[in-house]
């Protein structure tokens, strides 16, 4: 793809939480990974690190449970809009009985909405 096309249609990315069972070499961390055991740091990888088979083995040996990755988002603009609307509708259903004038509940609502739309 040439530079003009890339500037006009920049690649979108999305972040996803994955259980370790779904982690694969080549995935890129969207956030630092720190595995702690009994209050001690056992294993750490920086944000932006591309996972290797060795990393996956180390993560399993240190009992990592989840990772936060970034991946290209190949969805169309229309599909992104549909997905966003579905997520917002579902979260509104979950919080339908909640008092969103309560700052703590509103903050929770905002965090969940942000997380689910990532």
Coordinates of C-alpha atoms in Angstrom, one line a residue:
X1 CA 0.0 0.0 0.0
X2 CA 1.4 3.4 -0.9
X3 CA 1.8 6.3 1.6
X4 CA -1.2 8.3 0.2
X5 CA -3.6 5.4 0.6
X6 CA -2.2 4.6 4.1
X7 CA -2.8 8.3 5.2
X8 CA -6.4 8.2 3.8
X9 CA -7.2 4.8 5.3
X10 CA -5.1 4.5 8.4
X11 CA -5.1 1.0 10.0
X12 CA -7.4 0.8 13.0
X13 CA -6.3 -1.3 16.0
X14 CA -8.3 -2.8 18.8
X15 CA -7.3 -4.1 22.2
X16 CA -8.5 -7.4 23.5
X17 CA -8.1 -9.3 26.8
X18 CA -7.3 -12.9 26.2
X19 CA -6.9 -15.9 28.5
X20 CA -3.5 -17.5 28.2
X21 CA -5.0 -20.5 26.5
X22 CA -5.6 -18.2 23.5
X23 CA -2.2 -16.5 23.5
X24 CA 0.0 -17.1 20.5
X25 CA 3.5 -16.1 19.4
X26 CA 3.5 -12.9 17.3
X27 CA 0.8 -11.2 19.4
X28 CA 1.7 -7.7 20.6
X29 CA 1.1 -6.6 24.2
X30 CA -1.2 -3.6 24.6
X31 CA -0.1 -3.1 28.2
X32 CA 2.8 -4.3 30.4
X33 CA 2.5 -7.9 31.7
X34 CA 3.6 -8.4 35.3
X35 CA 3.1 -11.8 36.9
X36 CA 3.3 -11.6 40.7
X37 CA 3.4 -14.6 43.1
X38 CA 3.2 -14.1 46.9
X39 CA 3.8 -10.3 46.4
X40 CA 7.0 -10.8 44.3
X41 CA 7.4 -10.0 40.7
X42 CA 8.0 -13.3 38.9
X43 CA 7.9 -12.3 35.3
X44 CA 7.5 -9.0 33.3
X45 CA 7.2 -7.9 29.7
X46 CA 6.8 -4.3 28.4
X47 CA 3.9 -2.8 26.5
X48 CA 4.5 -3.3 22.8
X49 CA 6.5 -6.6 23.2
X50 CA 5.8 -9.1 20.5
X51 CA 5.3 -12.5 22.1
X52 CA 7.6 -15.4 21.3
X53 CA 7.2 -19.2 22.0
X54 CA 9.8 -18.7 24.8
X55 CA 7.7 -15.9 26.4
X56 CA 4.6 -18.2 26.2
X57 CA 6.4 -20.9 28.0
X58 CA 7.7 -18.5 30.7
X59 CA 4.2 -17.1 31.1
X60 CA 2.7 -20.5 31.6
X61 CA 5.5 -21.5 34.0
X62 CA 4.7 -18.4 36.1
X63 CA 1.0 -19.0 36.0
X64 CA 0.0 -15.9 33.9
X65 CA -3.8 -16.0 33.5
X66 CA -4.7 -13.2 31.0
X67 CA -2.9 -10.9 28.6
X68 CA -4.0 -7.6 27.0
X69 CA -3.1 -7.5 23.3
X70 CA -3.4 -5.1 20.4
X71 CA -4.3 -6.3 17.0
X72 CA -5.3 -4.8 13.6
X73 CA -9.1 -4.1 13.4
X74 CA -10.3 -5.3 10.0
X75 CA -13.9 -4.4 10.7
X76 CA -15.7 -2.0 8.4
X77 CA -16.9 1.4 9.7
X78 CA -20.4 0.0 9.5
X79 CA -19.5 -3.1 11.6
X80 CA -17.7 -0.9 14.2
X81 CA -20.8 1.2 14.5
X82 CA -23.1 -1.9 14.8
X83 CA -20.8 -3.5 17.4
X84 CA -20.6 -0.2 19.4
X85 CA -24.4 0.2 19.4
X86 CA -24.8 -3.5 20.5
X87 CA -22.3 -3.0 23.4
X88 CA -23.9 0.2 24.5
X89 CA -27.4 -1.4 24.4
X90 CA -26.3 -4.4 26.5
X91 CA -24.5 -2.2 29.1
X92 CA -27.6 0.0 29.3
X93 CA -29.7 -3.1 30.0
X94 CA -27.3 -4.2 32.7
X95 CA -27.4 -0.8 34.4
X96 CA -31.1 -0.2 33.8
X97 CA -31.9 -0.3 37.5
X98 CA -28.8 1.5 38.6
X99 CA -28.7 5.1 39.9
X100 CA -26.2 6.7 37.5
X101 CA -26.4 10.0 39.5
X102 CA -24.2 8.2 42.0
X103 CA -20.6 9.1 41.0
X104 CA -19.2 5.7 41.9
X105 CA -21.8 3.9 39.8
X106 CA -21.4 6.3 36.9
X107 CA -17.6 5.8 37.0
X108 CA -18.1 2.0 36.9
X109 CA -20.6 2.4 34.0
X110 CA -18.1 4.6 32.1
X111 CA -15.2 2.2 32.8
X112 CA -17.2 -0.8 31.6
X113 CA -18.4 1.0 28.5
X114 CA -14.9 2.1 27.6
X115 CA -13.5 -1.5 28.2
X116 CA -16.2 -3.1 26.2
X117 CA -15.8 -0.7 23.3
X118 CA -12.0 -1.2 23.1

